[in-house]
Each structure stands twice: as structure tokens, then as C-alpha cells.
mmCIF file of C-alpha atoms and ligand atoms in Angstrom:
data_model
loop_
_atom_site.group_PDB
_atom_site.id
_atom_site.type_symbol
_atom_site.label_atom_id
_atom_site.label_comp_id
_atom_site.label_asym_id
_atom_site.label_seq_id
_atom_site.Cartn_x
_atom_site.Cartn_y
_atom_site.Cartn_z
ATOM 1 C CA MET A 1 71.584 38.461 56.954
ATOM 2 C CA ALA A 2 73.041 35.201 58.153
ATOM 3 C CA SER A 3 74.020 36.678 61.496
ATOM 4 C CA HIS A 4 70.554 38.183 61.737
ATOM 5 C CA CYS A 5 68.957 34.821 61.410
ATOM 6 C CA ASN A 6 71.373 33.121 63.760
ATOM 7 C CA ARG A 7 70.501 35.680 66.384
ATOM 8 C CA GLN A 8 66.884 34.904 65.772
ATOM 9 C CA TYR A 9 67.343 31.307 66.773
ATOM 10 C CA PHE A 10 69.719 31.724 69.658
ATOM 11 C CA LEU A 11 68.420 34.821 71.402
ATOM 12 C CA ASN A 12 64.747 34.114 71.511
ATOM 13 C CA PRO A 13 63.944 31.485 74.127
ATOM 14 C CA ARG A 14 60.592 30.823 72.451
ATOM 15 C CA LEU A 15 62.361 29.506 69.420
ATOM 16 C CA SER A 16 63.280 26.024 70.418
ATOM 17 C CA LEU A 17 65.284 23.420 68.605
ATOM 18 C CA GLN A 18 62.032 22.534 66.970
ATOM 19 C CA LEU A 19 62.088 25.702 64.958
ATOM 20 C CA LEU A 20 65.801 25.355 64.349
ATOM 21 C CA ALA A 21 65.013 22.011 62.748
ATOM 22 C CA LEU A 22 62.097 23.538 60.938
ATOM 23 C CA VAL A 23 64.096 26.204 59.181
ATOM 24 C CA GLY A 24 67.640 25.099 59.856
ATOM 25 C CA THR A 25 68.444 24.575 56.228
ATOM 26 C CA LEU A 26 67.598 28.202 55.479
ATOM 27 C CA THR A 27 70.863 29.601 56.743
ATOM 28 C CA TRP A 28 72.567 28.014 53.752
ATOM 29 C CA HIS A 29 70.506 29.970 51.299
ATOM 30 C CA ILE A 30 70.014 33.126 53.226
ATOM 31 C CA LEU A 31 73.357 34.528 52.117
ATOM 32 C CA VAL A 32 71.672 35.510 48.879
ATOM 33 C CA THR A 33 68.926 37.947 49.777
ATOM 34 C CA ALA A 34 66.933 40.143 47.465
ATOM 35 C CA GLU A 35 65.347 42.920 49.468
ATOM 36 C CA SER A 36 62.409 44.768 48.011
ATOM 37 C CA ALA A 37 63.207 48.453 47.592
ATOM 38 C CA THR A 38 59.876 49.697 48.860
ATOM 39 C CA SER A 39 58.339 48.884 52.192
ATOM 40 C CA ILE A 40 54.641 48.238 52.568
ATOM 41 C CA GLN A 41 52.641 50.534 54.853
ATOM 42 C CA LEU A 42 49.752 48.951 56.731
ATOM 43 C CA ARG A 43 47.190 50.743 58.866
ATOM 44 C CA GLY A 44 45.304 49.250 61.749
ATOM 45 C CA GLU A 45 43.245 50.278 64.732
ATOM 46 C CA VAL A 46 43.827 49.118 68.273
ATOM 47 C CA GLY A 47 41.304 46.357 68.932
ATOM 48 C CA GLY A 48 40.896 45.698 65.200
ATOM 49 C CA ASN A 49 42.412 43.305 62.663
ATOM 50 C CA VAL A 50 44.880 43.672 59.842
ATOM 51 C CA THR A 51 45.993 41.560 56.899
ATOM 52 C CA PHE A 52 49.651 41.235 55.934
ATOM 53 C CA SER A 53 50.253 40.348 52.318
ATOM 54 C CA CYS A 54 53.671 39.494 51.043
ATOM 55 C CA PRO A 55 53.950 40.116 47.296
ATOM 56 C CA THR A 56 55.273 37.044 45.491
ATOM 57 C CA ALA A 57 55.404 35.842 41.907
ATOM 58 C CA LYS A 58 53.170 32.958 40.835
ATOM 59 C CA GLN A 59 55.852 30.403 41.633
ATOM 60 C CA LYS A 60 55.735 27.558 44.136
ATOM 61 C CA LEU A 61 57.097 28.604 47.522
ATOM 62 C CA ARG A 62 59.546 26.653 49.635
ATOM 63 C CA PHE A 63 58.740 28.904 52.548
ATOM 64 C CA LEU A 64 57.304 32.284 53.388
ATOM 65 C CA TYR A 65 57.278 33.640 56.897
ATOM 66 C CA PHE A 66 56.768 36.886 58.758
ATOM 67 C CA GLN A 67 59.005 37.977 61.581
ATOM 68 C CA ARG A 68 59.069 40.898 63.969
ATOM 69 C CA GLY A 69 62.600 41.946 64.789
ATOM 70 C CA GLU A 70 64.105 38.539 65.437
ATOM 71 C CA ILE A 71 60.905 36.852 66.486
ATOM 72 C CA PHE A 72 58.967 34.448 64.298
ATOM 73 C CA VAL A 73 55.325 35.545 63.812
ATOM 74 C CA ASN A 74 53.785 33.031 61.409
ATOM 75 C CA GLY A 75 54.428 31.480 58.034
ATOM 76 C CA TYR A 76 54.307 28.619 55.597
ATOM 77 C CA TYR A 77 56.901 25.888 55.054
ATOM 78 C CA GLU A 78 56.538 23.374 52.282
ATOM 79 C CA SER A 79 58.095 20.718 54.496
ATOM 80 C CA LYS A 80 55.975 21.335 57.595
ATOM 81 C CA THR A 81 52.331 20.939 58.479
ATOM 82 C CA ALA A 82 50.245 23.957 59.448
ATOM 83 C CA LEU A 83 49.858 22.404 62.895
ATOM 84 C CA GLU A 84 53.598 22.253 63.483
ATOM 85 C CA ILE A 85 53.969 25.878 62.532
ATOM 86 C CA ALA A 86 50.925 27.018 64.514
ATOM 87 C CA GLU A 87 52.630 25.838 67.706
ATOM 88 C CA LEU A 88 55.299 28.481 67.273
ATOM 89 C CA ALA A 89 53.192 31.178 65.704
ATOM 90 C CA TRP A 90 51.678 34.179 67.468
ATOM 91 C CA LYS A 91 48.301 33.107 68.768
ATOM 92 C CA ASN A 92 46.554 36.155 67.306
ATOM 93 C CA THR A 93 47.636 35.299 63.765
ATOM 94 C CA ILE A 94 46.435 32.889 61.090
ATOM 95 C CA MET A 95 48.091 32.095 57.748
ATOM 96 C CA ASP A 96 45.722 32.235 54.824
ATOM 97 C CA HIS A 97 45.360 29.250 52.493
ATOM 98 C CA ASP A 98 47.085 31.261 49.794
ATOM 99 C CA LYS A 99 50.330 30.860 51.852
ATOM 100 C CA THR A 100 51.342 34.502 51.344
ATOM 101 C CA THR A 101 48.783 36.269 53.521
ATOM 102 C CA MET A 102 48.653 36.494 57.287
ATOM 103 C CA HIS A 103 45.708 37.777 59.308
ATOM 104 C CA MET A 104 46.407 39.405 62.659
ATOM 105 C CA TYR A 105 43.600 39.899 65.147
ATOM 106 C CA ASN A 106 42.935 41.847 68.314
ATOM 107 C CA LEU A 107 45.620 44.441 67.684
ATOM 108 C CA ASN A 108 47.203 46.273 70.559
ATOM 109 C CA VAL A 109 49.875 48.934 70.675
ATOM 110 C CA SER A 110 52.665 46.363 71.068
ATOM 111 C CA HIS A 111 51.931 45.163 67.527
ATOM 112 C CA HIS A 112 52.812 48.570 66.074
ATOM 113 C CA GLY A 113 56.066 48.680 64.115
ATOM 114 C CA GLU A 114 58.202 46.957 61.508
ATOM 115 C CA TYR A 115 57.796 43.409 60.268
ATOM 116 C CA GLN A 116 59.662 41.454 57.623
ATOM 117 C CA CYS A 117 58.461 38.840 55.245
ATOM 118 C CA HIS A 118 61.056 36.313 54.028
ATOM 119 C CA PHE A 119 60.361 33.883 51.248
ATOM 120 C CA GLN A 120 62.023 31.523 48.829
ATOM 121 C CA TYR A 121 60.781 29.810 45.685
ATOM 122 C CA ILE A 122 61.306 26.147 45.003
ATOM 123 C CA GLY A 123 64.247 25.674 42.659
ATOM 124 C CA SER A 124 65.969 28.866 43.723
ATOM 125 C CA SER A 125 68.463 29.581 46.469
ATOM 126 C CA ALA A 126 67.681 33.291 46.670
ATOM 127 C CA THR A 127 65.719 34.508 49.659
ATOM 128 C CA HIS A 128 63.516 37.514 49.197
ATOM 129 C CA LYS A 129 62.799 40.028 51.892
ATOM 130 C CA GLN A 130 59.963 42.518 52.162
ATOM 131 C CA ILE A 131 59.673 45.148 54.901
ATOM 132 C CA ILE A 132 56.155 45.850 56.178
ATOM 133 C CA HIS A 133 55.275 48.705 58.523
ATOM 134 C CA LEU A 134 52.207 48.363 60.683
ATOM 135 C CA ASN A 135 50.953 51.752 61.839
ATOM 136 C CA LEU A 136 48.394 51.544 64.602
ATOM 137 C CA THR A 137 46.035 54.259 65.747
ATOM 138 C CA ALA A 138 43.417 54.457 68.455
ATOM 139 C CA ASN A 139 40.815 57.206 68.588
ATOM 140 C CA TYR A 140 41.144 59.504 71.547
ATOM 141 C CA SER A 141 37.965 60.020 73.535
ATOM 142 C CA LYS A 142 36.138 63.281 72.899
ATOM 143 C CA PRO A 143 38.035 65.849 75.010
ATOM 144 C CA ALA A 144 36.109 66.769 78.148
ATOM 145 C CA PRO A 145 36.577 70.317 79.458
ATOM 146 C CA THR A 146 36.382 71.409 83.086
ATOM 147 C CA VAL A 147 36.193 75.130 83.875
ATOM 148 C CA HIS A 148 37.036 76.701 87.244
ATOM 149 C CA CYS A 149 36.653 80.464 87.503
ATOM 150 C CA SER A 150 37.565 82.776 90.348
ATOM 151 C CA ASP A 151 37.019 86.431 91.082
ATOM 152 C CA GLU A 152 39.803 87.278 93.523
ATOM 153 C CA ASN A 153 40.313 91.017 94.100
ATOM 154 C CA HIS A 154 37.885 91.676 91.240
ATOM 155 C CA ARG A 155 40.384 90.100 88.823
ATOM 156 C CA PHE A 156 38.192 87.566 87.113
ATOM 157 C CA SER A 157 39.996 84.575 85.599
ATOM 158 C CA CYS A 158 39.388 80.930 84.707
ATOM 159 C CA LEU A 159 41.432 77.731 84.706
ATOM 160 C CA VAL A 160 40.309 75.329 81.997
ATOM 161 C CA THR A 161 41.445 71.714 81.702
ATOM 162 C CA CYS A 162 40.799 69.543 78.672
ATOM 163 C CA ALA A 163 41.387 65.801 78.993
ATOM 164 C CA SER A 164 41.135 62.962 76.506
ATOM 165 C CA HIS A 165 41.789 59.285 77.081
ATOM 166 C CA ASP A 166 43.166 56.121 75.552
ATOM 167 C CA GLY A 167 44.399 57.263 72.167
ATOM 168 C CA TYR A 168 47.421 56.316 70.092
ATOM 169 C CA PRO A 169 49.904 57.619 69.021
ATOM 170 C CA VAL A 170 50.829 60.535 71.292
ATOM 171 C CA ASN A 171 48.890 63.696 70.486
ATOM 172 C CA LYS A 172 48.887 66.987 72.349
ATOM 173 C CA VAL A 173 45.762 68.901 73.291
ATOM 174 C CA THR A 174 45.331 71.953 71.064
ATOM 175 C CA TRP A 175 43.154 74.954 71.924
ATOM 176 C CA ASN A 176 40.828 76.784 69.564
ATOM 177 C CA VAL A 177 40.508 80.239 71.136
ATOM 178 C CA PRO A 178 39.557 83.537 69.437
ATOM 179 C CA GLY A 179 42.367 86.093 69.233
ATOM 180 C CA SER A 180 40.615 88.549 71.545
ATOM 181 C CA GLN A 181 41.243 86.412 74.648
ATOM 182 C CA ILE A 182 44.223 86.911 76.930
ATOM 183 C CA TRP A 183 45.238 83.368 77.838
ATOM 184 C CA THR A 184 48.142 81.013 78.234
ATOM 185 C CA VAL A 185 48.698 77.261 78.423
ATOM 186 C CA LEU A 186 49.976 76.427 81.925
ATOM 187 C CA ASN A 187 50.909 72.808 81.336
ATOM 188 C CA SER A 188 50.060 69.792 79.275
ATOM 189 C CA SER A 189 50.780 66.131 79.740
ATOM 190 C CA GLU A 190 50.679 62.992 77.647
ATOM 191 C CA MET A 191 50.773 59.885 79.807
ATOM 192 C CA ASN A 192 51.250 56.352 78.556
ATOM 193 C CA ASP A 193 49.493 53.582 80.356
ATOM 194 C CA PRO A 194 52.451 51.308 81.164
ATOM 195 C CA LYS A 195 50.467 48.197 80.315
ATOM 196 C CA THR A 196 48.387 49.097 77.248
ATOM 197 C CA MET A 197 50.683 51.957 76.072
ATOM 198 C CA MET A 198 47.522 53.924 75.297
ATOM 199 C CA VAL A 199 47.882 57.662 75.895
ATOM 200 C CA ASN A 200 45.924 60.078 78.080
ATOM 201 C CA SER A 201 46.413 63.637 76.911
ATOM 202 C CA SER A 202 45.461 66.715 78.888
ATOM 203 C CA SER A 203 46.208 70.422 79.062
ATOM 204 C CA THR A 204 45.398 73.245 81.477
ATOM 205 C CA ALA A 205 45.058 76.832 80.284
ATOM 206 C CA TYR A 206 44.689 80.093 82.195
ATOM 207 C CA PHE A 207 42.220 82.688 80.897
ATOM 208 C CA ASN A 208 42.460 86.319 81.974
ATOM 209 C CA CYS A 209 38.825 87.283 81.546
ATOM 210 C CA SER A 210 39.280 91.049 81.151
ATOM 211 C CA ASN A 211 37.972 90.805 77.569
ATOM 212 C CA GLY A 212 34.698 89.148 78.513
ATOM 213 C CA ASN A 213 33.346 85.704 77.803
ATOM 214 C CA THR A 214 34.102 83.675 74.675
ATOM 215 C CA SER A 215 33.300 80.348 73.120
ATOM 216 C CA ILE A 216 36.242 77.993 72.793
ATOM 217 C CA SER A 217 36.942 74.325 72.150
ATOM 218 C CA CYS A 218 39.881 71.970 72.463
ATOM 219 C CA SER A 219 41.047 69.087 70.275
ATOM 220 C CA VAL A 220 43.248 66.038 70.416
ATOM 221 C CA GLY A 221 44.248 64.878 66.951
ATOM 222 C CA ASN A 222 41.068 65.316 64.939
ATOM 223 C CA VAL A 223 38.660 64.776 67.828
ATOM 224 C CA SER A 224 37.232 68.031 69.177
ATOM 225 C CA SER A 225 35.280 68.884 72.283
ATOM 226 C CA ASP A 226 31.940 70.645 72.079
ATOM 227 C CA VAL A 227 32.199 74.425 71.944
ATOM 228 C CA PHE A 228 31.923 75.812 75.467
ATOM 229 C CA SER A 229 32.065 79.207 77.166
ATOM 230 C CA VAL A 230 34.733 80.579 79.455
ATOM 231 C CA CYS A 231 34.718 83.783 81.482
ATOM 232 C CA ILE A 232 30.973 83.889 82.023
ATOM 233 C CA PRO A 233 30.692 86.538 84.777
ATOM 234 C CA ILE A 234 29.945 84.962 88.166
ATOM 235 C CA GLY A 235 28.681 88.224 89.758
ATOM 236 C CA PRO A 236 25.041 88.727 88.590
ATOM 237 C CA PRO A 237 22.756 85.726 88.996
ATOM 238 C CA PRO A 238 21.846 83.979 85.761
ATOM 239 C CA VAL A 239 18.437 85.443 84.891
ATOM 240 C CA PRO A 240 17.458 84.303 81.408
ATOM 241 C CA HIS A 241 14.406 82.030 81.354
ATOM 242 C CA SER A 242 13.513 82.724 84.995
ATOM 243 C CA PRO A 243 9.734 82.537 85.622
ATOM 244 C CA VAL A 244 9.724 86.171 86.790
ATOM 245 C CA ILE A 245 11.157 87.393 83.488
ATOM 246 C CA GLU A 246 8.715 85.237 81.546
ATOM 247 C CA ALA A 247 5.788 86.662 83.547
ATOM 248 C CA ILE A 248 6.974 90.234 82.891
ATOM 249 C CA CYS A 249 7.325 89.477 79.182
ATOM 250 C CA ALA A 250 3.782 88.088 79.102
ATOM 251 C CA VAL A 251 2.338 91.166 80.851
ATOM 252 C CA VAL A 252 4.195 93.542 78.502
ATOM 253 C CA GLY A 253 3.026 91.509 75.486
ATOM 254 C CA ILE A 254 -0.618 91.577 76.577
ATOM 255 C CA THR A 255 -0.444 95.321 77.309
ATOM 256 C CA ILE A 256 0.968 96.077 73.842
ATOM 257 C CA THR A 257 -1.727 93.928 72.206
ATOM 258 C CA MET A 258 -4.451 95.741 74.135
ATOM 259 C CA LEU A 259 -3.013 99.147 73.194
ATOM 260 C CA VAL A 260 -2.938 98.179 69.510
ATOM 261 C CA LEU A 261 -6.517 96.903 69.667
ATOM 262 C CA LEU A 262 -7.631 100.103 71.410
ATOM 263 C CA LEU A 263 -5.982 102.287 68.768
ATOM 264 C CA TRP A 264 -7.521 100.217 66.005
ATOM 265 C CA TRP A 265 -10.955 100.493 67.615
ATOM 266 C CA ARG A 266 -10.661 104.248 68.015
ATOM 267 C CA CYS A 267 -9.417 104.488 64.466
ATOM 268 C CA LYS A 268 -12.488 102.598 63.131
ATOM 269 C CA LYS A 269 -14.774 104.697 65.246
ATOM 270 C CA GLY A 270 -13.051 107.776 63.913
ATOM 271 C CA GLN A 271 -13.562 106.700 60.280
ATOM 272 C CA ARG A 272 -17.272 106.147 60.851
ATOM 273 C CA GLY A 273 -17.618 109.561 62.473
ATOM 274 C CA ALA A 274 -15.433 111.241 59.855
ATOM 275 C CA ALA A 275 -18.403 112.367 57.762
ATOM 276 C CA ALA A 276 -19.707 114.284 60.712
ATOM 277 C CA VAL A 277 -16.376 116.048 61.014
ATOM 278 C CA ASP A 278 -16.833 117.546 57.562
ATOM 279 C CA PHE A 279 -14.351 115.348 55.601
ATOM 280 C CA ARG A 280 -11.504 117.238 57.099
ATOM 281 C CA ARG A 281 -8.224 116.034 55.553
ATOM 282 C CA VAL A 282 -5.830 115.026 58.282
ATOM 283 C CA ASN A 283 -2.452 113.290 58.333
ATOM 284 C CA GLY A 284 -3.217 109.828 59.631
ATOM 285 C CA CYS A 285 -5.767 108.038 61.621
ATOM 286 C CA GLU A 286 -4.588 109.007 65.074
ATOM 287 C CA GLU A 287 -4.930 112.681 64.444
ATOM 288 C CA GLU A 288 -8.337 112.192 62.872
ATOM 289 C CA ALA A 289 -9.388 110.124 65.868
ATOM 290 C CA THR A 290 -8.145 112.796 68.189
ATOM 291 C CA VAL A 291 -10.047 115.486 66.363
ATOM 292 C CA HIS A 292 -13.177 113.380 66.369
ATOM 293 C CA ASN A 293 -12.681 112.510 70.004
ATOM 294 C CA GLU A 294 -12.466 116.130 70.998
ATOM 295 C CA SER A 295 -15.743 116.854 69.224
ATOM 296 C CA ASN A 296 -17.326 113.838 70.931
ATOM 297 C CA GLU A 297 -16.103 114.997 74.298
ATOM 298 C CA GLY A 298 -17.491 118.377 73.497
ATOM 299 C CA LYS A 299 -20.913 116.850 72.787
ATOM 300 C CA GLU A 300 -20.818 114.745 75.918
ATOM 301 C CA ALA A 301 -19.843 117.720 78.039
ATOM 302 C CA SER A 302 -22.686 119.853 76.749
HETATM 303 C C1 LIG B 1 38.014 56.195 64.692
HETATM 304 O O1 LIG B 1 37.779 57.379 63.963
HETATM 305 C C2 LIG B 1 37.654 57.182 62.567
HETATM 306 C C3 LIG B 1 37.536 58.528 61.914
HETATM 307 O O2 LIG B 1 36.735 59.397 62.623
HETATM 308 C C4 LIG B 1 36.443 56.279 62.293
HETATM 309 O O3 LIG B 1 36.334 56.035 60.929
HETATM 310 C C5 LIG B 1 36.630 54.952 63.031
HETATM 311 O O4 LIG B 1 35.492 54.142 62.883
HETATM 312 C C6 LIG B 1 36.886 55.196 64.510
HETATM 313 N N1 LIG B 1 37.235 53.932 65.134
HETATM 314 C C7 LIG B 1 36.619 53.460 66.212
HETATM 315 C C8 LIG B 1 37.114 52.153 66.733
HETATM 316 O O5 LIG B 1 35.701 54.048 66.756
HETATM 317 C C1 LIG B 2 44.287 90.697 82.566
HETATM 318 O O1 LIG B 2 44.994 91.485 81.682
HETATM 319 C C2 LIG B 2 44.842 92.870 81.897
HETATM 320 C C3 LIG B 2 45.540 93.600 80.747
HETATM 321 O O2 LIG B 2 46.730 92.985 80.425
HETATM 322 C C4 LIG B 2 45.432 93.220 83.270
HETATM 323 O O3 LIG B 2 45.285 94.606 83.528
HETATM 324 C C5 LIG B 2 44.682 92.423 84.324
HETATM 325 O O4 LIG B 2 45.255 92.667 85.590
HETATM 326 C C6 LIG B 2 44.726 90.951 84.000
HETATM 327 N N1 LIG B 2 43.843 90.247 84.904
HETATM 328 C C7 LIG B 2 44.195 89.137 85.524
HETATM 329 C C8 LIG B 2 43.118 88.475 86.334
HETATM 330 O O5 LIG B 2 45.311 88.667 85.417
HETATM 331 C C1 LIG B 3 48.545 71.824 85.516
HETATM 332 O O1 LIG B 3 48.307 73.033 86.219
HETATM 333 C C2 LIG B 3 47.136 73.024 87.016
HETATM 334 C C3 LIG B 3 46.987 74.401 87.620
HETATM 335 O O2 LIG B 3 48.192 74.887 88.136
HETATM 336 C C4 LIG B 3 47.225 71.934 88.077
HETATM 337 O O3 LIG B 3 46.020 71.905 88.827
HETATM 338 C C5 LIG B 3 47.435 70.595 87.386
HETATM 339 O O4 LIG B 3 47.610 69.577 88.334
HETATM 340 C C6 LIG B 3 48.640 70.654 86.462
HETATM 341 N N1 LIG B 3 48.667 69.427 85.715
HETATM 342 C C7 LIG B 3 49.789 68.776 85.489
HETATM 343 C C8 LIG B 3 49.673 67.541 84.700
HETATM 344 O O5 LIG B 3 50.875 69.175 85.892
HETATM 345 C C1 LIG B 4 43.933 57.316 81.583
HETATM 346 O O1 LIG B 4 42.581 57.655 81.785
HETATM 347 C C2 LIG B 4 41.774 56.568 82.188
HETATM 348 C C3 LIG B 4 40.340 57.059 82.231
HETATM 349 O O2 LIG B 4 40.199 58.179 83.049
HETATM 350 C C4 LIG B 4 42.270 56.061 83.551
HETATM 351 O O3 LIG B 4 41.479 54.980 83.939
HETATM 352 C C5 LIG B 4 43.730 55.654 83.417
HETATM 353 O O4 LIG B 4 44.214 55.285 84.681
HETATM 354 C C6 LIG B 4 44.552 56.788 82.875
HETATM 355 N N1 LIG B 4 45.897 56.316 82.612
HETATM 356 C C7 LIG B 4 46.972 57.035 82.908
HETATM 357 C C8 LIG B 4 48.294 56.445 82.548
HETATM 358 O O5 LIG B 4 46.913 58.120 83.450
HETATM 359 C C1 LIG B 5 41.536 61.069 62.538
HETATM 360 O O1 LIG B 5 42.841 60.780 62.933
HETATM 361 C C2 LIG B 5 43.164 59.417 62.843
HETATM 362 C C3 LIG B 5 44.528 59.224 63.450
HETATM 363 O O2 LIG B 5 45.312 60.362 63.346
HETATM 364 C C4 LIG B 5 43.098 58.996 61.366
HETATM 365 O O3 LIG B 5 43.384 57.633 61.263
HETATM 366 C C5 LIG B 5 41.702 59.256 60.856
HETATM 367 O O4 LIG B 5 41.627 58.968 59.494
HETATM 368 C C6 LIG B 5 41.312 60.699 61.078
HETATM 369 N N1 LIG B 5 39.903 60.858 60.723
HETATM 370 C C7 LIG B 5 39.440 61.890 60.017
HETATM 371 C C8 LIG B 5 37.989 61.904 59.778
HETATM 372 O O5 LIG B 5 40.180 62.749 59.583
#
């Protein structure tokens, strides 16, 4: 532990003599370290905030500070003013008045990882150490599919690419495809932005369309694309909802309505004339109407 702390002060150029003076006496006590058996798991989102709490007893503290690797993050020292410490602290952090809590703002991927909290009570030479893990996530954008189909030599197939941006940590594109499809993933890539470390994830799949069109979707982590269709035949023009079809439907509809009305009218007429046809029992209105009709025609002809 002593060597650890010495490295902290000598290797990091940010830590000037000022800090050495600030915590110089610590190296004497640091030989006795009580490390907490369990580490604390913290969750945060890129762009968001997180609060580090170091669990202490209700005793007066000589110091309590957080460090990342060998780099001082922020803390409290009984012998120093908040202003003195703030000069050395990470600018996106603030110590709480309770002296054991640190707020970290505007998180980015570089903040992901392990931190330590070191503290010592007044009247004790033992230094306590607590490991804290900060796990950062960033939501991937909703995966956007692009579909390119071709019909070379009457072998219809499609290339589908799904791409999602700026997520963290690395997540592969997964495909949700019904078992009936013949398909294969050609390639997939997960690319870190060198500056932000955020990940773009994409995948290209080949669909052999011999089993017809299907609805599929793709996902990155728990973000899924809309369901979309692949292998929609390119040959015949898309006809549904064309004005021609709608016109034909309307004509057919009107014709059927007119036929029904005509039948109903003849049926009524038939019932009225039924008495004249001698109450002949027939199976249904149509037949009765027909019979009646024939007799009518007979009358008209004569
Ligand atoms: C990320 O996704 C989670 C779960 O869907 C949601 O609760 C959270 O608000 C999202 N974060 C952002 C920054 O959109
Ligand atoms: C699709 O698969 C079928 C059966 O395996 C095969 O006969 C056909 O040639 C394939 N089509 C393409 C476009 O690869
Ligand atoms: C994946 O394969 C497709 C089709 O061969 C190609 O257009 C695309 O550039 C490839 N993507 C990567 C990341 O290699
Ligand atoms: C990730 O995708 C975004 C949005 O398309 C783009 O601006 C950025 O350059 C991509 N980064 C990498 C590393 O490919
Ligand atoms: C989605 O995934 C992220 C990161 O993996 C996680 O933090 C979040 O809770 C998940 N949201 C849901 C609704 O499952």
C-alpha cells in the first residue's frame, strides 16, 4: 500500500508538491490498511451524474478521499480547506458537506471503471479502503435497417444491414428471423469512436429468398428495430390500394347490392302474388318467385 501511494505522488505530474504536503503525513499510517471485503457497484449513464458514497462509521474523519488508479479524484482533509482541495480535484466532481459523499457530473466513458475510497478516523492510525466500481452504459440508437434486394438469374436474394450508434458497452447486433428463412450473417462490426469511446454496432446478413417474404427485426442490447419485411418480390408491381383496384371494388360492391335488392324485390312481389298461385308450397323464395314469374310471363304473353 505504501508503494502504491508513493507511486501516486511521483508518477502523476498533476500531483504537485502541494498535494504531497497535503497528504504527506499519510504514508506513515498507510502501512495499516483495512480493506473492505465487498466492493460497491455503481451504475451510471453517459451524460448523466452519479454519487459515490464511502461507508464510514459515525466517527470524526481525519481524511477521506477517492482515487482512480493512482490519480486523486476528490476528498476531504481535516487540515485543508475545501478550496485547497478543489484545486487538485477533478473538475466534474464535488464533495458533499457530509464529507463522505462525492458527486460526479457529466459522465463519459473514460469515467467507467474502478475507484478507491481511502479514509482514516481521528485518533486512529488505521487507513480504511473501499473499492467502488462505476459501470457506465449508454443507450444504443434504435437499429436502422437497410434492405437491398436483387433478382440476378431469377435467384432472388436480399442483403440487409442493421446499424446502431453511440452505445456503451460493446454490443453485437442480433437478428430475430423466423426459422423458415435461409439466411446467414455476412459480417458484423463494433467500432469505437477513438475520442468518445462510444460504440457503433452494425451487421450485414444475406437472405436467400426462396422461401418467400418474412417479417424480421434486429436488436442491439435491448433496443430493437421496428419489424420490417425482407424478400418482398420485386417482379409484379405493387398493386394494393391502387385507384384502379379501388374502382373495381366499388363497381363489384354496387353490383352485388343491386342484385340483392332485385332479388328482395322479386321475392316481395312473389309473396304478394302467392295467393294467386294457389298457395303452392315451394322450397324458398327464389323458386316461388320463379314459379310466379313464369305465370306472369305467361299472362303477359297471352
Ligand atoms: C436508456 O434506456 C433506459 C431503459 O430503456 C431508460 O430508462 C433510460 O431513460 C434511457 N436513457 C436515456 C439517456 O435515454
Ligand atoms: C436458395 O436456396 C435454395 C435451396 O437451398 C437454392 O436452390 C437456391 O439456389 C438458393 N438461392 C440463392 C439466391 O442463393
Ligand atoms: C459487410 O458486407 C457487406 C456486403 O458484402 C459490405 O457491403 C459491407 O461493407 C461489409 N461491412 C463490413 C463492416 O465489413
Ligand atoms: C458512429 O456513427 C455516427 C453516426 O452515424 C458517426 O457520426 C460516427 O462517425 C461513427 N463512428 C465510428 C467510429 O464509426
Ligand atoms: C437495457 O439495457 C441497458 C444496458 O444494458 C440497461 O441498463 C437497461 O436497464 C435495460 N433496459 C431494459 C428496459 O431492460
